[in-house]
PDB file of C-alpha atoms in Angstrom:
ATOM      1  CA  UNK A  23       2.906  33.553 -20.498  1.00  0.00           C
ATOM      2  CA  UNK A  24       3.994  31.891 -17.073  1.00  0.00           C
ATOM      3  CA  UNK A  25       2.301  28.810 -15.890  1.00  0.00           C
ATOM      4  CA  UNK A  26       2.650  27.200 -12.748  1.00  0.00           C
ATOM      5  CA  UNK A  27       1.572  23.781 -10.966  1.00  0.00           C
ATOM      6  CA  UNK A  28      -1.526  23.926  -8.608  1.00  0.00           C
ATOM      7  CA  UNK A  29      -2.171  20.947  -6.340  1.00  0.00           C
ATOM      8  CA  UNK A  30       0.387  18.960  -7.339  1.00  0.00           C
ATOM      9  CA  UNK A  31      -0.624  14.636  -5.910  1.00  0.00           C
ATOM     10  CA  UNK A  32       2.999  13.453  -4.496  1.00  0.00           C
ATOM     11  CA  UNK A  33       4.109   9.537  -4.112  1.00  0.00           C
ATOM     12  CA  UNK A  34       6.849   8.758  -1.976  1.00  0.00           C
ATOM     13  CA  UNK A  35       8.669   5.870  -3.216  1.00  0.00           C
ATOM     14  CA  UNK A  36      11.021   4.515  -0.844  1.00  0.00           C
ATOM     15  CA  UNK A  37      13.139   1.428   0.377  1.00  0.00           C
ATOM     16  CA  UNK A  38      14.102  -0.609   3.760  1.00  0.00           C
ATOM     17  CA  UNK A  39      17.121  -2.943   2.791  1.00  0.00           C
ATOM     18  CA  UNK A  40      16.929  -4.841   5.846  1.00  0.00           C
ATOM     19  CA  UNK A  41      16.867  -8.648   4.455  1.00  0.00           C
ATOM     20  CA  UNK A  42      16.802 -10.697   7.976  1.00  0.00           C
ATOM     21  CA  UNK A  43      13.586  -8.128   8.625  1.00  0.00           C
ATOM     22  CA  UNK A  44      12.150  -9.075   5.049  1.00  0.00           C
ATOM     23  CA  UNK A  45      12.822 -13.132   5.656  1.00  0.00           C
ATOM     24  CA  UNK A  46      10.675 -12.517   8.772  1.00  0.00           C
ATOM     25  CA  UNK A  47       7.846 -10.860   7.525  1.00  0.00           C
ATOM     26  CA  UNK A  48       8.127 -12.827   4.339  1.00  0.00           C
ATOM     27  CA  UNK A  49       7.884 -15.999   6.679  1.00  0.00           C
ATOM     28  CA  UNK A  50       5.296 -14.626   8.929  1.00  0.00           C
ATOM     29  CA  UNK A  51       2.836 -13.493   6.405  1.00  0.00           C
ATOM     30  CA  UNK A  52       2.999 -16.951   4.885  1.00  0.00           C
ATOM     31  CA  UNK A  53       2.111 -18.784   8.602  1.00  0.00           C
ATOM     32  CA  UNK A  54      -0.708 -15.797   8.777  1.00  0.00           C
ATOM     33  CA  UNK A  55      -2.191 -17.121   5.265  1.00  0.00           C
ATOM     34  CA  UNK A  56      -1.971 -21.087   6.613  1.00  0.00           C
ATOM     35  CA  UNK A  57      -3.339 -19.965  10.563  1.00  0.00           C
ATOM     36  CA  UNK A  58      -5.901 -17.312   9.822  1.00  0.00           C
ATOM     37  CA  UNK A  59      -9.108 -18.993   9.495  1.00  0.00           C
ATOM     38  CA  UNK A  60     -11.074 -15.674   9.701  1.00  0.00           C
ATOM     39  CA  UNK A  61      -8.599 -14.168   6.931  1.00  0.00           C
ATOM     40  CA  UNK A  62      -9.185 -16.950   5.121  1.00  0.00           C
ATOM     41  CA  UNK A  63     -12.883 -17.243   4.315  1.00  0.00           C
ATOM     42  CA  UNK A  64     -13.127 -13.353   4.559  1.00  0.00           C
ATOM     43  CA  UNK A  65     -10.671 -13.512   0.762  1.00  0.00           C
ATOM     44  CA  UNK A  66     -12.921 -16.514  -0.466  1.00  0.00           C
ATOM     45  CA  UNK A  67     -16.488 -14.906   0.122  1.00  0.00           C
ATOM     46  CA  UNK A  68     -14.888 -11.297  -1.557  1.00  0.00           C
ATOM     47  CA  UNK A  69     -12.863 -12.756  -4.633  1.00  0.00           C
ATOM     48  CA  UNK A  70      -9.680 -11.920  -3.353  1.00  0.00           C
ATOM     49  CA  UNK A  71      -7.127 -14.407  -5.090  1.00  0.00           C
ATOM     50  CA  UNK A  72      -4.854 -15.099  -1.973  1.00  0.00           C
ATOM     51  CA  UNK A  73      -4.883 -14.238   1.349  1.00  0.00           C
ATOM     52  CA  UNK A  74      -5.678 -10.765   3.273  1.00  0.00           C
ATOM     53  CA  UNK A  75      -5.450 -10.198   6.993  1.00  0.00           C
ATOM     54  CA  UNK A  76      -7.599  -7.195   5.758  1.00  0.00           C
ATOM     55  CA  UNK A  77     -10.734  -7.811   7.858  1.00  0.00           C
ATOM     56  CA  UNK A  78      -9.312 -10.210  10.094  1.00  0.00           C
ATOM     57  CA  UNK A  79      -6.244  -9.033  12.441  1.00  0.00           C
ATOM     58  CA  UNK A  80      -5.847  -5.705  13.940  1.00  0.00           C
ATOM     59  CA  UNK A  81      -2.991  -6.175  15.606  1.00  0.00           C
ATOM     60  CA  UNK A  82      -0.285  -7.731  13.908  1.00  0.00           C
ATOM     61  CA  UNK A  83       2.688  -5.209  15.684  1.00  0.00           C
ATOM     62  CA  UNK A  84       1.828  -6.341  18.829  1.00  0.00           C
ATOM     63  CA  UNK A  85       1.084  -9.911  17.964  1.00  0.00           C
ATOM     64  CA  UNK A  86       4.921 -10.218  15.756  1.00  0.00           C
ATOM     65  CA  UNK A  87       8.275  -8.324  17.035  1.00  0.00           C
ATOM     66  CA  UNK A  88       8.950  -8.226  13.018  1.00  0.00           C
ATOM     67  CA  UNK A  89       5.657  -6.162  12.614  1.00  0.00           C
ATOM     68  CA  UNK A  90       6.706  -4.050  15.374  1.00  0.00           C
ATOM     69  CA  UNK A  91      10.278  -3.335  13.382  1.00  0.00           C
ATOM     70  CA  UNK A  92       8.573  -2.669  10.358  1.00  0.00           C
ATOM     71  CA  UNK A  93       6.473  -0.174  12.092  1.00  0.00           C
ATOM     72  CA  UNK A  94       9.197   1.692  13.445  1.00  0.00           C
ATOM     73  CA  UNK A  95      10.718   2.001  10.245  1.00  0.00           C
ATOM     74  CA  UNK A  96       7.739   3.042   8.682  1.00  0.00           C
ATOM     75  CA  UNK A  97       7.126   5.867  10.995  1.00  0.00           C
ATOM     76  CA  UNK A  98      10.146   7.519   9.888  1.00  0.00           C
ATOM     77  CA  UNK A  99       9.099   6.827   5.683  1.00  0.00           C
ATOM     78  CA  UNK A 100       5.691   8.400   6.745  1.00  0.00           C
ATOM     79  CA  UNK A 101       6.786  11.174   9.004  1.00  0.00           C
ATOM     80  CA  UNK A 102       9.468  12.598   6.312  1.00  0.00           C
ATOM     81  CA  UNK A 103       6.575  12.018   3.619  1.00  0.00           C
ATOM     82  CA  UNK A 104       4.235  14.286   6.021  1.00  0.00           C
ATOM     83  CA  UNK A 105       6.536  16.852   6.238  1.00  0.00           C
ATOM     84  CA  UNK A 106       7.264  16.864   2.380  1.00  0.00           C
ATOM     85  CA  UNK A 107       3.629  17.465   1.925  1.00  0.00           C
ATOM     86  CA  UNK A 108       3.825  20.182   4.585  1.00  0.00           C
ATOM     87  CA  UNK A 109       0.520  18.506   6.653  1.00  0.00           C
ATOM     88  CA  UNK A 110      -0.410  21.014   9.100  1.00  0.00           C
ATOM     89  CA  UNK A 111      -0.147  18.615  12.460  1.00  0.00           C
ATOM     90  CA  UNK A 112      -0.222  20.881  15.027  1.00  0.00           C
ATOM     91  CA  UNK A 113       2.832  19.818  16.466  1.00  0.00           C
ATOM     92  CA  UNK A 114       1.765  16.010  16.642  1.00  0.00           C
ATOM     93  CA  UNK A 115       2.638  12.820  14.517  1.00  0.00           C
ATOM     94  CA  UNK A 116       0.599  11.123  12.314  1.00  0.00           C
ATOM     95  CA  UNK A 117      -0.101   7.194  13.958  1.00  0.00           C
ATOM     96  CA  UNK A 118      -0.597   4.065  12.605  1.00  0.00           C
ATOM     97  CA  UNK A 119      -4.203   3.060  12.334  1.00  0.00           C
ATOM     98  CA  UNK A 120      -4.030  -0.154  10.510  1.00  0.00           C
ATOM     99  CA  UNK A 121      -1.724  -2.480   9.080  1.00  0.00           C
ATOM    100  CA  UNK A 122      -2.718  -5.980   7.097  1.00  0.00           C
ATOM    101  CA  UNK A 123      -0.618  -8.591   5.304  1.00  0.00           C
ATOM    102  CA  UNK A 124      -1.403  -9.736   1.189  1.00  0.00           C
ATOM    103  CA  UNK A 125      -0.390 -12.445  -0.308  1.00  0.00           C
ATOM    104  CA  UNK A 126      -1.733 -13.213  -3.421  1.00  0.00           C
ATOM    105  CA  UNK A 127      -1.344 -15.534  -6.169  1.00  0.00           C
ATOM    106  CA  UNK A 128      -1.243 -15.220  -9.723  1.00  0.00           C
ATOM    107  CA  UNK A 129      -3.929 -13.584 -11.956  1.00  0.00           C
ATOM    108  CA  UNK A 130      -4.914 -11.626  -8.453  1.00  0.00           C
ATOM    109  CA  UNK A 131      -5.783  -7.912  -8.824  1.00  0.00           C
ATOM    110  CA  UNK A 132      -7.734  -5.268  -6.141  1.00  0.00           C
ATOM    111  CA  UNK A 133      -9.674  -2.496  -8.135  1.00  0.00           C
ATOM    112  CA  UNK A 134      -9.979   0.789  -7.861  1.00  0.00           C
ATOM    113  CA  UNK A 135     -10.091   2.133  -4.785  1.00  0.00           C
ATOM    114  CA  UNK A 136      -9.281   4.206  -1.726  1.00  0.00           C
ATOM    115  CA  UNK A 137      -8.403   4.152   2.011  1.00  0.00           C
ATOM    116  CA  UNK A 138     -11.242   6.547   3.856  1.00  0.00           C
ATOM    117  CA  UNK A 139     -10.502   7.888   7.617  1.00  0.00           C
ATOM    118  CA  UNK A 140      -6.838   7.874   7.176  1.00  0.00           C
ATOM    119  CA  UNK A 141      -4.497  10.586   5.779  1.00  0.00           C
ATOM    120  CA  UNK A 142      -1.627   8.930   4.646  1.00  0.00           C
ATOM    121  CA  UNK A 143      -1.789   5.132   2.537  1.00  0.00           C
ATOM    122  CA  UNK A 144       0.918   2.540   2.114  1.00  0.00           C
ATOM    123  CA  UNK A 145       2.246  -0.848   0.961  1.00  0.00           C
ATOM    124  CA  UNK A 146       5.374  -2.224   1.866  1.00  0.00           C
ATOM    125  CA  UNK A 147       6.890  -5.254  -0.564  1.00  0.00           C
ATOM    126  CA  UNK A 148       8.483  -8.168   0.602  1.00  0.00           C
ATOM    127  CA  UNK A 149       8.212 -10.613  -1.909  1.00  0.00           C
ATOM    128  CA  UNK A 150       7.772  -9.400  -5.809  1.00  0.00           C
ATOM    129  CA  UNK A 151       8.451 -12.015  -8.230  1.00  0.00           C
ATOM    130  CA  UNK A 152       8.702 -11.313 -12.135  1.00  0.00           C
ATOM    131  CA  UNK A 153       5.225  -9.921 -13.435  1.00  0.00           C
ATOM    132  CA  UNK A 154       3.690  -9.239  -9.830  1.00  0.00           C
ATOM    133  CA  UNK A 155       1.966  -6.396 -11.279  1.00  0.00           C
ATOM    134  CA  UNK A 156       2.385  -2.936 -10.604  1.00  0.00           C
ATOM    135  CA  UNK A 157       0.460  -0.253  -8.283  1.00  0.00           C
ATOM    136  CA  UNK A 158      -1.533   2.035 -10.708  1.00  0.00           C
ATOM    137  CA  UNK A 159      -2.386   5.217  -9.680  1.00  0.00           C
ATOM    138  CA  UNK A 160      -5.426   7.516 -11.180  1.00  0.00           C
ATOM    139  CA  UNK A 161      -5.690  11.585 -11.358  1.00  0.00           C
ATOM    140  CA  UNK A 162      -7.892  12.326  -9.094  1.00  0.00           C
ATOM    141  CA  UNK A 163      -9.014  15.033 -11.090  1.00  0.00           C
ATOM    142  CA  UNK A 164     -10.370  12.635 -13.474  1.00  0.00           C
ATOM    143  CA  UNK A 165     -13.866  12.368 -11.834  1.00  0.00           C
ATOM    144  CA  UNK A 166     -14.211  15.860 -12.363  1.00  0.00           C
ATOM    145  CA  UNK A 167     -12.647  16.076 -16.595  1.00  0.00           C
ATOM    146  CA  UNK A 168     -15.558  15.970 -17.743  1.00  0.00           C
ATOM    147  CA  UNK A 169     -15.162  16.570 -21.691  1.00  0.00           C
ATOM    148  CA  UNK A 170     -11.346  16.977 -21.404  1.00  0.00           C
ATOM    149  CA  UNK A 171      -9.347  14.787 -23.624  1.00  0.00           C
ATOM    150  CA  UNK A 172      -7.500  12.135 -21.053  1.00  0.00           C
ATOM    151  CA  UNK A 173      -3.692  13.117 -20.792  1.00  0.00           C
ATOM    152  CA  UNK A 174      -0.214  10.515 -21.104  1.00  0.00           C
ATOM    153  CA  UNK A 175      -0.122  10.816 -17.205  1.00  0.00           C
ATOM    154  CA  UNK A 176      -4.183   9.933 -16.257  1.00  0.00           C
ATOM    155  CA  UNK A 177      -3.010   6.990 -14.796  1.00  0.00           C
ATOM    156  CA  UNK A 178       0.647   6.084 -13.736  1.00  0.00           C
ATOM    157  CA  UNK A 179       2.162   2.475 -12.918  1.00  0.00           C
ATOM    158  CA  UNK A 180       4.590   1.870  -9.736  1.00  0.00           C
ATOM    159  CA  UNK A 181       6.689  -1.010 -10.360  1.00  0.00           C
ATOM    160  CA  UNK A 182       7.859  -2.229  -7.321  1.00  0.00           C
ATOM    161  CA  UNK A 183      10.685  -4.406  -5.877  1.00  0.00           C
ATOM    162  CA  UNK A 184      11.492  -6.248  -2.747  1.00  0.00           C
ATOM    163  CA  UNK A 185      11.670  -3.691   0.028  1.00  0.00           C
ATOM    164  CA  UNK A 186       9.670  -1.118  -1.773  1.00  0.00           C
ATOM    165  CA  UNK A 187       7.887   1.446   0.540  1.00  0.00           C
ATOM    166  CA  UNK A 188       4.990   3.432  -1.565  1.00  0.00           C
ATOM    167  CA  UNK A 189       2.913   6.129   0.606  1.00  0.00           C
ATOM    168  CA  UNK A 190       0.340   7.962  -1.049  1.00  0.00           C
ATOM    169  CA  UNK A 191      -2.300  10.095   0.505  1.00  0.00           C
ATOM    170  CA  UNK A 192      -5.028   8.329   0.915  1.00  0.00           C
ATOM    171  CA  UNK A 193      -8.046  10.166  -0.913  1.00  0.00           C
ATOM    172  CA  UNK A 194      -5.508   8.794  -4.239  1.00  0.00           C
ATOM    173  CA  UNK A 195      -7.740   6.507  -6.027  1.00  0.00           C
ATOM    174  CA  UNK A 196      -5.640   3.236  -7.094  1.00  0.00           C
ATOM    175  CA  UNK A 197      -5.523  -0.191  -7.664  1.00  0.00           C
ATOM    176  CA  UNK A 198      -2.967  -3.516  -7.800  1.00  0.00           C
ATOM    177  CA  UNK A 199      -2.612  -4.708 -11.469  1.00  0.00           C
ATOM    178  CA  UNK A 200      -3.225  -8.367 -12.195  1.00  0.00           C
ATOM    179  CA  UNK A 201      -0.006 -10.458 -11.598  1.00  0.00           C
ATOM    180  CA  UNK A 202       0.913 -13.009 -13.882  1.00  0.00           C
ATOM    181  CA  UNK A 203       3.409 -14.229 -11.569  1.00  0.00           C
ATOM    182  CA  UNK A 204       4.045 -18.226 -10.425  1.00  0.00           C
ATOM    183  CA  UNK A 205       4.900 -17.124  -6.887  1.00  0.00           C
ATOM    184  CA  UNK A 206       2.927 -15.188  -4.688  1.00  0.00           C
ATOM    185  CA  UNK A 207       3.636 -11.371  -4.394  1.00  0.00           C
ATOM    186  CA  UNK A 208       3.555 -10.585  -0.546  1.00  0.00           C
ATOM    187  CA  UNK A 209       2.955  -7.269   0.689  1.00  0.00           C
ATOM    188  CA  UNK A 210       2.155  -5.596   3.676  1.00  0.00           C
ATOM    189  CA  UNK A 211      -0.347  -1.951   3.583  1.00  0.00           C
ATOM    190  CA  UNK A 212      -1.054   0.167   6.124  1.00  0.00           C
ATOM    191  CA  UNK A 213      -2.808   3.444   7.019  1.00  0.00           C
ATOM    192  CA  UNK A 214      -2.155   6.353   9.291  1.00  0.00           C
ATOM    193  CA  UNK A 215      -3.776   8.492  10.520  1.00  0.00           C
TER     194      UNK A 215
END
């Protein structure tokens, strides 16, 4: 009897080598975490272990030419990851809506969640030290299982590396393992939409 996948979730995993562009960002998301007062007490009141530019800076590819460069680059990742999931666009590009820096420090973890209003997610890694913690993913049809035994594959781990680009569409419930690293793991995400 022939089966066949329905729905199938995609992740793009991806990579910019650029290293001058990764000591940049690497070096201005660390400046961001000393100068961004706003960022700042935003992590502290919401238990974030670190820094997040989250809820604080909307602007960071105007406000840092290495933001800009990593935006360029990312528009390519995101448009070939569209057009792998064969988004209907009407002829238009998807944009970028958002993009916020993360640094956090060891034991730090984000739960479960997912990015509303956008249609395609992302993080882009610029420094991962040894036991950062991985990106876990969840079926999305798990909500919906009900009395169905859980599978191997209910949730999957990304490891990533330095200059790891993950994009995901956004409805894809996920979270950021705890990291047992000494360092802080630096990443960038972003949404467009």
């Amino acid at each position: 009897m022939p089966v066949r996948a329905l729905f199938p979730t995609l992740f793009y995993e991806g990579q910019i080598d650029d290293d001058a562009l990764i000591a940049e960002l690497e070096q201005s998301a660390l400046q961001l975490a000393q100068d961004d007062r706003a960022g700042r007490a935003w992590s502290r009141a919401n238990g974030y272990r670190g820094y997040t530019s989250y809820a604080s800076l909307n602007d960071l590819p105007a406000r840092d030419p290495a933001f800009a460069t990593l935006k360029r680059k990312l528009d390519r990742h995101v448009a070939a990851f569209a057009e792998e999931l064969q988004l209907d666009l009407g002829g238009r590009r998807l944009r970028l809506d958002s993009l916020w820096v993360n640094v956090m420090q060891r034991h730090a973890t984000h739960s479960g969640h997912i990015h509303p209003h956008s249609a395609i997610s992302g993080t882009f890694y610029v420094a991962v030290p040894p036991g950062s913690g991985a990106l876990k993913l969840e079926d999305p049809r798990l909500p919906l299982l009900m009395a169905a035994p859980l599978r191997p594959d209910t949730f999957v781990y990304a490891e990533p590396a330095q200059g790891s680009v993950f994009l995901w569409e956004s409805w894809l419930r996920h979270e950021v393992m705890p990291s047992d690293a000494k360092e802080p793991r630096i990443s960038i995400s972003f949404n467009y939409s």
